[in-house]
Coordinates of C-alpha atoms in Angstrom, one line a residue:
M1 CA 47.6 76.8 184.4
P2 CA 47.0 77.1 181.0
K3 CA 43.8 78.2 179.9
V4 CA 42.2 75.0 177.2
L5 CA 39.6 76.7 174.7
S6 CA 37.5 73.9 173.2
S7 CA 36.0 73.8 170.1
Q8 CA 32.7 71.5 168.7
H9 CA 32.3 69.8 165.4
G10 CA 30.3 70.5 162.5
H11 CA 29.0 74.2 162.9
Y12 CA 31.9 76.5 162.4
F13 CA 32.3 76.1 166.3
R14 CA 30.0 79.1 166.9
S15 CA 29.0 77.4 169.4
S16 CA 32.0 76.6 171.1
P17 CA 33.3 78.2 174.1
Y18 CA 36.1 79.6 172.4
Y19 CA 34.0 82.5 171.0
V20 CA 32.8 83.5 174.8
Q21 CA 36.2 84.2 175.9
P22 CA 37.0 87.5 176.5
R23 CA 39.5 89.6 173.7
S24 CA 41.8 89.4 177.0
S25 CA 41.9 86.0 177.8
A26 CA 44.8 85.4 175.9
S27 CA 48.1 85.8 178.3
A28 CA 51.9 84.8 179.1
E29 CA 50.4 81.9 180.5
G30 CA 49.7 80.5 176.8
V31 CA 46.8 78.8 175.8
V32 CA 45.9 75.4 174.5
V33 CA 43.2 75.0 171.9
D34 CA 41.4 71.8 170.7
M35 CA 41.2 71.2 167.1
N36 CA 38.8 69.4 165.5
M37 CA 39.8 66.2 163.0
L38 CA 38.1 67.1 158.9
G39 CA 37.9 64.2 156.6
D40 CA 37.8 60.4 156.7
G41 CA 41.3 60.7 158.8
L42 CA 42.7 58.3 156.5
Y43 CA 42.7 59.1 153.0
H44 CA 41.8 63.1 153.5
C45 CA 42.3 64.8 156.8
V46 CA 42.5 68.0 158.3
Y47 CA 43.2 69.4 161.4
A48 CA 41.3 72.4 162.3
V49 CA 41.1 76.0 164.6
P50 CA 39.0 79.1 164.5
I51 CA 39.7 82.0 164.2
R52 CA 38.4 85.2 163.8
V53 CA 39.1 87.8 161.3
G54 CA 38.7 92.2 160.7
P55 CA 37.0 94.3 162.3
G56 CA 33.4 92.4 162.1
N57 CA 35.2 88.8 163.8
Q58 CA 34.2 86.8 160.4
E59 CA 34.8 83.5 162.3
F60 CA 36.1 80.7 160.1
V61 CA 38.1 76.9 160.4
M62 CA 40.7 76.9 159.4
Q63 CA 43.9 73.7 158.7
V64 CA 46.9 73.5 160.7
D65 CA 50.0 72.8 158.3
T66 CA 53.7 73.0 159.6
G67 CA 54.7 72.6 156.0
S68 CA 53.7 76.2 155.0
S69 CA 54.3 79.7 156.6
D70 CA 51.6 81.8 155.5
I71 CA 47.6 82.3 156.1
W72 CA 45.2 82.0 153.1
I73 CA 41.2 82.3 153.3
A74 CA 38.6 81.5 150.4
S75 CA 37.2 84.7 149.4
T76 CA 33.6 86.1 149.1
N77 CA 35.0 86.7 145.3
C78 CA 36.4 83.1 144.8
R79 CA 34.1 81.0 142.2
S80 CA 36.9 78.6 141.3
R81 CA 34.9 75.1 140.4
P82 CA 34.7 73.0 142.4
S83 CA 36.7 74.1 145.5
C84 CA 34.7 77.3 146.5
E85 CA 31.1 76.7 144.4
S86 CA 30.7 73.7 145.7
F87 CA 31.7 75.3 149.4
N88 CA 28.6 76.3 151.8
G89 CA 31.5 77.4 155.0
P90 CA 32.0 81.0 155.3
K91 CA 34.2 83.1 153.4
Y92 CA 36.9 86.1 153.4
D93 CA 34.7 89.7 153.1
S94 CA 38.0 91.6 152.4
T95 CA 36.6 95.5 151.8
T96 CA 37.4 96.3 155.1
A97 CA 41.3 94.8 155.0
R98 CA 44.3 97.0 153.6
F99 CA 45.0 95.7 150.2
T100 CA 48.5 95.9 149.2
N101 CA 50.4 95.5 145.6
A102 CA 51.4 92.1 146.5
T103 CA 50.0 89.1 144.7
F104 CA 49.8 85.6 146.0
D105 CA 50.5 82.6 143.5
V106 CA 51.4 79.4 144.7
S107 CA 51.5 75.8 142.7
Y108 CA 50.6 73.1 144.9
H109 CA 51.4 69.2 143.3
R110 CA 47.5 68.9 142.7
G111 CA 46.2 72.6 142.7
R112 CA 47.1 76.0 143.0
V113 CA 46.2 79.1 145.2
K114 CA 46.1 83.2 143.7
G115 CA 44.8 85.9 145.4
S116 CA 45.7 89.2 146.8
V117 CA 48.0 90.0 149.6
V118 CA 46.3 92.2 152.3
I119 CA 46.5 93.5 155.8
D120 CA 43.7 92.7 158.5
S121 CA 43.3 91.8 162.4
V122 CA 43.3 88.1 163.0
E123 CA 42.4 86.6 166.5
L124 CA 43.4 82.8 167.5
A125 CA 42.6 81.9 170.7
G126 CA 42.2 85.2 172.1
Y127 CA 45.5 86.3 170.6
S128 CA 44.7 89.2 168.6
F129 CA 47.3 90.6 165.7
E130 CA 45.7 93.7 164.2
A131 CA 48.2 93.9 161.3
Q132 CA 48.4 90.3 159.8
A133 CA 49.4 90.0 156.2
L134 CA 47.0 87.3 154.6
V135 CA 45.8 86.3 150.9
S136 CA 42.3 86.9 149.9
A137 CA 42.3 83.7 147.9
T138 CA 40.1 84.1 144.3
D139 CA 41.1 81.3 142.5
I140 CA 41.5 77.8 144.2
E141 CA 42.4 74.7 142.5
N142 CA 41.5 71.2 143.7
E143 CA 41.6 72.2 147.4
V144 CA 38.4 70.0 148.5
L145 CA 37.1 72.7 151.3
D146 CA 33.8 71.0 151.9
T147 CA 36.1 68.2 153.6
G148 CA 33.9 67.5 157.0
S149 CA 32.7 70.1 158.2
G150 CA 34.3 72.4 156.2
F151 CA 37.7 74.5 156.2
S152 CA 38.3 77.7 155.0
G153 CA 41.8 78.2 154.6
L154 CA 45.3 77.8 156.2
I155 CA 47.3 78.5 158.5
G156 CA 50.9 77.9 158.0
L157 CA 53.5 77.6 160.9
A158 CA 56.9 76.9 159.1
L159 CA 59.3 79.1 159.6
Q160 CA 59.5 83.0 158.3
S161 CA 61.9 82.7 155.7
N162 CA 59.4 80.4 153.9
S163 CA 56.8 82.8 153.5
V164 CA 56.0 83.4 150.1
I165 CA 53.8 87.0 150.9
A166 CA 57.0 88.3 153.3
Q167 CA 59.1 87.7 150.0
Q168 CA 56.4 89.2 147.7
L169 CA 55.7 92.5 150.3
R170 CA 59.9 92.3 150.5
S171 CA 59.1 92.9 154.6
N172 CA 59.4 90.4 157.3
V173 CA 58.2 93.3 159.4
E174 CA 54.6 93.7 157.1
G175 CA 54.7 90.2 155.5
A176 CA 55.3 88.7 159.3
T177 CA 53.9 85.1 159.9
L178 CA 51.3 84.5 162.7
T179 CA 54.2 82.8 164.8
S180 CA 56.5 85.6 164.1
H181 CA 53.6 87.8 165.2
L182 CA 52.6 85.7 168.3
F183 CA 56.2 85.7 170.0
G184 CA 57.0 89.1 168.9
P185 CA 57.3 91.9 171.5
A186 CA 54.4 92.8 174.0
T187 CA 52.4 95.9 173.2
S188 CA 49.6 97.7 175.7
N189 CA 47.0 95.5 174.3
F190 CA 49.1 92.3 173.6
T191 CA 50.8 89.9 175.7
P192 CA 52.7 87.4 174.1
P193 CA 53.0 84.1 175.9
A194 CA 56.1 83.5 178.1
R195 CA 57.0 80.2 176.6
R196 CA 58.0 80.8 173.1
F197 CA 57.1 77.3 171.3
I198 CA 53.6 75.7 169.4
S199 CA 52.9 71.7 170.1
L200 CA 50.4 69.9 168.1
M201 CA 49.0 66.8 169.0
L202 CA 47.1 64.9 166.4
E203 CA 44.7 62.5 166.9
R204 CA 43.3 58.7 165.0
P205 CA 40.5 58.5 163.8
Y206 CA 37.6 56.5 166.1
H207 CA 39.6 56.0 169.2
P208 CA 39.1 58.8 171.8
A209 CA 42.2 57.8 173.5
V210 CA 44.4 60.5 172.3
A211 CA 42.6 64.3 171.4
S212 CA 43.8 66.7 168.7
K213 CA 45.7 69.6 170.6
L214 CA 47.1 73.2 169.5
G215 CA 48.7 74.6 172.0
L216 CA 50.6 78.0 171.8
G217 CA 53.4 78.7 174.6
A218 CA 51.5 75.9 176.9
H219 CA 51.6 72.1 176.8
P220 CA 48.2 70.3 176.7
N221 CA 47.5 67.1 178.9
L222 CA 49.3 64.4 177.5
P223 CA 48.1 60.6 177.0
Y224 CA 49.2 57.9 179.1
S225 CA 50.5 60.0 182.0
L226 CA 53.3 61.9 179.8
D227 CA 55.6 64.6 180.9
P228 CA 56.1 67.7 179.2
A229 CA 59.6 67.9 180.6
T230 CA 60.4 64.6 179.1
V231 CA 60.7 66.3 175.4
L232 CA 63.4 65.0 173.1
Y233 CA 65.0 68.4 171.4
S234 CA 67.0 68.0 167.9
D235 CA 68.3 71.3 166.1
I236 CA 66.3 71.9 162.8
I237 CA 68.9 71.6 159.6
M238 CA 69.8 75.3 158.6
S239 CA 70.1 76.9 155.4
N240 CA 70.4 80.1 153.8
P241 CA 69.8 82.7 154.1
G242 CA 67.3 81.2 157.1
P243 CA 65.5 78.1 158.6
L244 CA 62.7 77.2 156.0
F245 CA 61.1 74.1 157.7
W246 CA 60.9 72.0 160.4
R247 CA 63.1 69.4 159.5
I248 CA 65.3 67.3 160.9
P249 CA 68.2 64.4 159.9
L250 CA 66.5 60.8 159.6
T251 CA 69.4 58.7 161.0
R252 CA 67.7 55.1 161.0
I253 CA 65.1 53.1 159.7
T254 CA 64.6 49.8 161.2
I255 CA 62.4 47.2 160.1
D256 CA 61.4 44.1 162.9
I257 CA 60.5 40.8 160.7
G258 CA 59.7 38.3 163.2
G259 CA 62.0 39.5 165.9
N260 CA 65.0 40.1 163.3
E261 CA 65.7 43.8 163.1
S262 CA 67.1 45.0 159.7
S263 CA 68.3 49.1 159.4
L264 CA 68.2 50.3 156.1
T265 CA 71.8 52.1 154.9
L266 CA 70.6 55.5 154.3
K267 CA 72.7 58.2 152.1
E268 CA 73.3 61.6 152.4
T269 CA 70.4 63.8 151.6
S270 CA 69.4 65.2 148.0
A271 CA 67.5 68.4 149.3
Q272 CA 68.2 71.4 147.4
G273 CA 70.8 74.1 149.3
I274 CA 71.3 72.1 152.4
T275 CA 74.4 69.7 153.4
S276 CA 73.6 66.4 155.4
I277 CA 75.0 63.3 155.8
W278 CA 71.6 61.7 156.4
P279 CA 68.7 62.2 154.6
V280 CA 66.1 64.9 155.8
A281 CA 62.8 64.7 157.2
V282 CA 60.1 67.7 157.2
F283 CA 57.5 67.6 159.6
D284 CA 54.0 68.3 158.0
S285 CA 50.7 68.0 159.4
G286 CA 49.3 69.8 155.8
G287 CA 49.0 65.9 154.5
T288 CA 48.2 62.5 155.4
D289 CA 50.8 60.3 154.0
M290 CA 54.6 60.2 154.2
I291 CA 56.3 61.0 151.2
T292 CA 59.7 60.1 150.1
T293 CA 62.4 59.6 147.1
R294 CA 61.6 56.2 145.0
Q295 CA 65.2 54.8 146.5
I296 CA 63.9 55.1 150.3
A297 CA 60.7 53.6 149.3
N298 CA 62.1 50.5 147.3
A299 CA 64.4 50.1 150.0
F300 CA 62.0 50.0 152.6
Y301 CA 59.5 47.9 151.1
G302 CA 62.2 45.1 149.7
A303 CA 62.6 44.3 153.2
W304 CA 58.6 42.3 153.1
G305 CA 60.1 41.6 149.4
I306 CA 57.6 44.0 148.0
G307 CA 58.4 46.2 145.1
P308 CA 55.7 48.8 143.2
G309 CA 52.8 48.2 141.6
Q310 CA 50.4 50.0 139.2
Y311 CA 51.0 53.6 138.7
G312 CA 54.0 53.3 141.1
V313 CA 52.0 52.4 143.9
Y314 CA 53.1 50.5 146.9
Y315 CA 50.9 47.6 148.0
V316 CA 50.5 45.8 151.0
P317 CA 48.2 42.9 152.1
C318 CA 45.8 44.6 154.8
D319 CA 47.0 41.7 157.7
L320 CA 50.7 42.8 157.4
T321 CA 52.1 44.0 160.5
M322 CA 54.5 46.3 159.7
N323 CA 57.0 46.7 163.1
V324 CA 59.1 50.0 161.8
T325 CA 60.9 52.6 164.2
L326 CA 62.4 55.7 162.7
T327 CA 65.5 57.0 164.6
L328 CA 65.2 61.3 164.0
G329 CA 67.5 64.0 165.1
S330 CA 71.0 65.0 166.2
G331 CA 73.3 63.6 168.2
D332 CA 71.7 59.9 169.9
G333 CA 68.8 60.5 167.6
I334 CA 65.0 60.2 169.1
N335 CA 63.4 56.7 168.4
V336 CA 59.6 56.7 167.1
P337 CA 58.2 53.7 166.7
I338 CA 55.4 53.8 164.6
H339 CA 51.9 52.0 164.6
P340 CA 51.3 49.5 162.2
L341 CA 47.6 51.0 161.5
D342 CA 49.1 53.7 160.3
L343 CA 51.4 52.4 157.7
S344 CA 48.6 51.3 155.6
N345 CA 45.2 51.4 154.6
P346 CA 42.0 50.0 153.0
I347 CA 41.2 50.4 149.5
P348 CA 38.2 52.5 149.9
T349 CA 36.9 51.1 146.5
E350 CA 37.9 47.6 147.4
P351 CA 36.6 47.3 151.0
G352 CA 37.4 43.7 152.6
S353 CA 39.8 42.9 149.1
G354 CA 42.8 42.5 151.9
T355 CA 44.6 44.6 149.7
C356 CA 45.6 48.2 151.4
V357 CA 48.0 50.6 150.4
G358 CA 51.2 51.8 152.1
S359 CA 51.2 55.2 153.6
I360 CA 55.0 55.6 152.6
Q361 CA 54.8 56.3 149.3
A362 CA 57.2 57.5 146.2
T363 CA 57.5 60.7 144.0
D364 CA 59.7 60.4 140.9
N365 CA 59.4 64.6 141.6
V366 CA 62.3 66.3 143.1
I367 CA 61.3 67.0 146.9
P368 CA 63.3 69.8 146.9
Q369 CA 63.2 70.4 150.8
G370 CA 63.8 67.0 152.2
D371 CA 64.0 63.5 150.9
I372 CA 61.0 62.4 153.3
I373 CA 57.5 64.1 154.1
L374 CA 56.3 63.2 157.6
G375 CA 52.2 63.5 157.7
A376 CA 49.6 63.2 159.8
S377 CA 49.8 58.7 159.4
F378 CA 53.5 59.6 161.4
L379 CA 52.6 62.8 163.4
R380 CA 50.0 60.8 165.4
N381 CA 52.7 59.0 167.0
I382 CA 54.2 61.7 168.5
Y383 CA 53.7 65.0 170.6
T384 CA 55.5 68.1 168.2
V385 CA 56.9 70.7 170.0
L386 CA 57.6 73.4 167.8
S387 CA 60.5 75.2 169.9
Y388 CA 61.7 78.9 169.5
E389 CA 63.0 79.0 172.6
S390 CA 66.9 78.8 171.8
N391 CA 69.1 80.8 169.6
T392 CA 67.8 78.3 166.9
P393 CA 64.6 77.0 166.2
R394 CA 64.0 73.7 167.6
L395 CA 61.9 70.9 167.6
G396 CA 60.5 68.8 170.0
I397 CA 59.4 65.0 170.2
I398 CA 58.0 63.0 172.4
P399 CA 57.2 59.3 171.0
F400 CA 53.5 57.9 171.9
T401 CA 53.7 54.5 170.3
N402 CA 54.7 51.0 172.2
P403 CA 55.1 48.7 169.8
E404 CA 54.2 45.5 171.7
V405 CA 51.0 47.1 172.3
A406 CA 50.3 48.3 168.7
R407 CA 50.9 45.1 167.1
N408 CA 48.3 43.5 169.4
E409 CA 45.7 46.8 168.6
F410 CA 46.8 46.0 164.6
E411 CA 45.5 42.2 165.4
T412 CA 43.0 43.5 166.7
V413 CA 41.4 45.8 164.2
R414 CA 42.9 43.9 161.0
I415 CA 42.8 40.2 161.6
K416 CA 39.8 40.0 164.3
H417 CA 38.6 42.8 162.3
S418 CA 37.3 44.4 165.9
H419 CA 36.8 47.6 167.1
I420 CA 38.6 49.2 170.1
G421 CA 37.0 51.4 171.7
T422 CA 38.3 53.5 174.5
G423 CA 41.9 52.2 174.6
L424 CA 43.7 50.3 176.8
S425 CA 42.7 48.2 180.0
P426 CA 44.1 48.1 182.8
S427 CA 45.1 44.1 181.8
Q428 CA 47.0 45.4 178.9
S429 CA 49.4 47.8 180.7
S430 CA 52.9 47.4 181.3
N431 CA 55.4 49.4 182.3
Q432 CA 56.0 51.2 179.0
D433 CA 52.1 51.0 178.8
Q434 CA 52.1 55.0 178.7
N435 CA 53.6 54.9 175.2
T436 CA 50.9 53.7 172.9
Q437 CA 48.1 55.6 171.1
A438 CA 44.8 54.8 169.5
P439 CA 44.3 52.7 166.8
A440 CA 42.2 53.3 163.5
T441 CA 39.1 51.5 163.2
S442 CA 38.2 48.0 161.1
P443 CA 38.4 48.4 157.2
K444 CA 34.9 46.3 157.6
G445 CA 33.7 49.3 159.5
G446 CA 33.2 53.4 160.0
P447 CA 32.7 55.3 156.8
L448 CA 34.5 52.8 154.7
S449 CA 31.7 50.4 154.8
S450 CA 29.2 53.3 153.5
T451 CA 26.4 52.1 150.7
G452 CA 27.8 54.0 147.9
L453 CA 31.0 51.7 148.3
K454 CA 29.3 48.8 148.4
V455 CA 27.2 49.4 145.3
L456 CA 31.4 49.9 144.0
L457 CA 32.0 46.3 144.9
G458 CA 29.1 45.3 142.2
I459 CA 31.1 46.9 138.9
I460 CA 32.8 44.1 137.0
G461 CA 36.6 43.5 136.9
A462 CA 37.4 45.5 134.4
L463 CA 35.8 48.8 135.3
A464 CA 36.8 47.9 139.1
V465 CA 40.8 47.8 137.4
I466 CA 39.4 51.4 136.0
G467 CA 38.6 52.7 139.2
V468 CA 41.0 51.5 141.3
G469 CA 43.4 53.2 138.8
L470 CA 41.9 56.5 139.1
W471 CA 41.4 56.5 142.7
I472 CA 45.1 55.7 143.0
G473 CA 45.8 58.8 140.8
L474 CA 43.5 61.2 142.9
Y475 CA 45.1 59.0 146.0
L476 CA 49.0 60.5 144.7
L477 CA 47.5 63.9 144.5
R478 CA 46.0 64.8 147.6
K479 CA 49.0 65.6 149.1
R480 CA 49.3 69.3 149.1
W481 CA 53.0 69.3 148.2
K482 CA 54.0 73.1 147.9
T483 CA 55.8 73.1 145.1
E484 CA 56.3 76.7 144.2
G485 CA 57.1 78.1 147.5
W486 CA 59.6 75.3 147.6
D487 CA 61.0 75.8 144.0
K488 CA 61.2 79.5 145.2
A489 CA 62.8 78.8 148.6
A490 CA 65.8 76.2 147.1
A491 CA 66.3 79.0 144.6
K492 CA 66.6 81.2 147.5
E493 CA 68.8 79.0 149.3
E494 CA 71.2 78.2 146.3
N495 CA 71.6 82.0 145.1
N496 CA 71.2 83.8 148.2
L497 CA 68.2 85.7 146.7
E498 CA 66.9 88.5 148.5
M499 CA 63.7 87.3 146.3
F500 CA 62.7 84.0 145.1
S501 CA 62.8 83.2 142.0
D502 CA 59.9 83.2 139.5
H503 CA 61.2 79.6 137.9
G504 CA 62.2 76.4 140.2
P505 CA 63.1 73.3 138.9
K506 CA 60.3 70.9 138.0
K507 CA 60.1 67.2 136.9
D508 CA 57.2 65.8 134.9
K509 CA 55.4 62.9 137.1
T510 CA 56.0 59.6 135.8
L511 CA 54.0 57.2 136.4
K512 CA 54.7 53.3 136.3
S513 CA 53.0 51.1 134.0
Q514 CA 53.3 47.7 136.0
L515 CA 49.8 45.9 135.8
E516 CA 50.3 44.0 139.1
V517 CA 52.4 44.1 142.2
H518 CA 55.7 42.0 142.3
G519 CA 57.8 40.8 144.9
V520 CA 61.0 41.3 145.0
A521 CA 63.6 39.1 147.3
P522 CA 64.1 40.7 150.3
E523 CA 68.0 40.7 149.7
E524 CA 68.0 41.6 146.0
A525 CA 66.1 44.5 147.6
F526 CA 68.4 45.8 150.7
S527 CA 71.2 45.1 147.8
A528 CA 69.6 47.2 144.9
F529 CA 68.3 50.3 147.1
G530 CA 71.4 50.7 149.3
G531 CA 70.5 49.0 152.2
N532 CA 72.2 45.7 154.3
S533 CA 69.7 42.6 156.1
H534 CA 71.6 42.6 159.1

């Protein structure tokens, strides 16, 4: 049986059983590690694991990000305001590391990380890598490191070909990603997992039915008696010169309104450097939302007669049950129902208002790596397997969500304003009762009803509108799009360059100025944006 290493909240895992494991505990059996969900889980959400770095075994809590490939840690020399200055957690002392001549400078949609590329030892769950390339980050802009218990940096689990560090070092050997090291050859003091895969299971806030787990060559105990042998795999979409992201085709979006199903007509991808007759979906645990093109978002919300509102944001009634299934992958595809609680969130500055923000939002910028980014709000509905066990990487999925039970849970939370405490009771079970997932909290419960938010309710109309507008701006920017890395990757794919280009295609963000949510007839929306209503 694989070892299971536990972690604790709030203390940087220093008292965790993980840290009393001997260095030789990891083996060919693989390891399952607890992940912590930091933040409110709705508008800012980080899934994190502990690591050790350097000969002094410096301990850090790190975000797990399937949308990028590199490791960076906030340095003791970082003085950025407010990201580093306000962060009281541990920072990386690189004085014993081996410095390279390479630097790291990656712009995100809302910020930037800069620093020096160094070589140091890294230990994750008992697997120790003596020469791991990582970034000692000295300048971090707009990264909320003090989220929840705090996290010090990021571990990227995307593909080796997407590594900015490797491109800067001009070497996939010295610049090998953590995953490349994990599944590398055995040595006298290192035995890699016999099974070459990484898996993720992400919890939904305020419900214990699904725990957050990271599997390294081992499957966790799955909820609802699910069997890892039932994982459905799809080849990822390749690119030149190699695979960059965990991305597969999105072949259907099915919407059920009152028992009447409609499927949007989806067109070929607009992603750069690849060819697909379908839109391309990218699995990205580094963000909460699902971000897509304006065309897809308009067609999606048009099914309910909803168009973009202020700042181009899509608002929905909080009691609107959205029954949606995405079909993903090659061949017959994998049907993934999305829990309606994952498709909208109450507005923090207007608790109890009855208006929610849709979890699927659009960008007017280019998304070079795909047509829709599937963040945690989607990934909570599945068990995800990142597999290296065939000639080309494959993405594995087991859907969790039972649509019928999910609708009942949504009604409990959003309409009855109640809580779901411990999951399904036996009376709720059916022959499909293993295929649901836990709901989020009531909009009247949890952190959304804090004293500070209640005070905001007393602000008069004009200030309230300004406040909501400012919050929505932050909402749209909180997704950490790795724009520079993606632009460079696109340039590399298109031009087959050995190194990334320093300048990629970028667009200025255009904000819509509509002052209210406006309706669009469903037939009109389907017609205008490439869908059909039957």
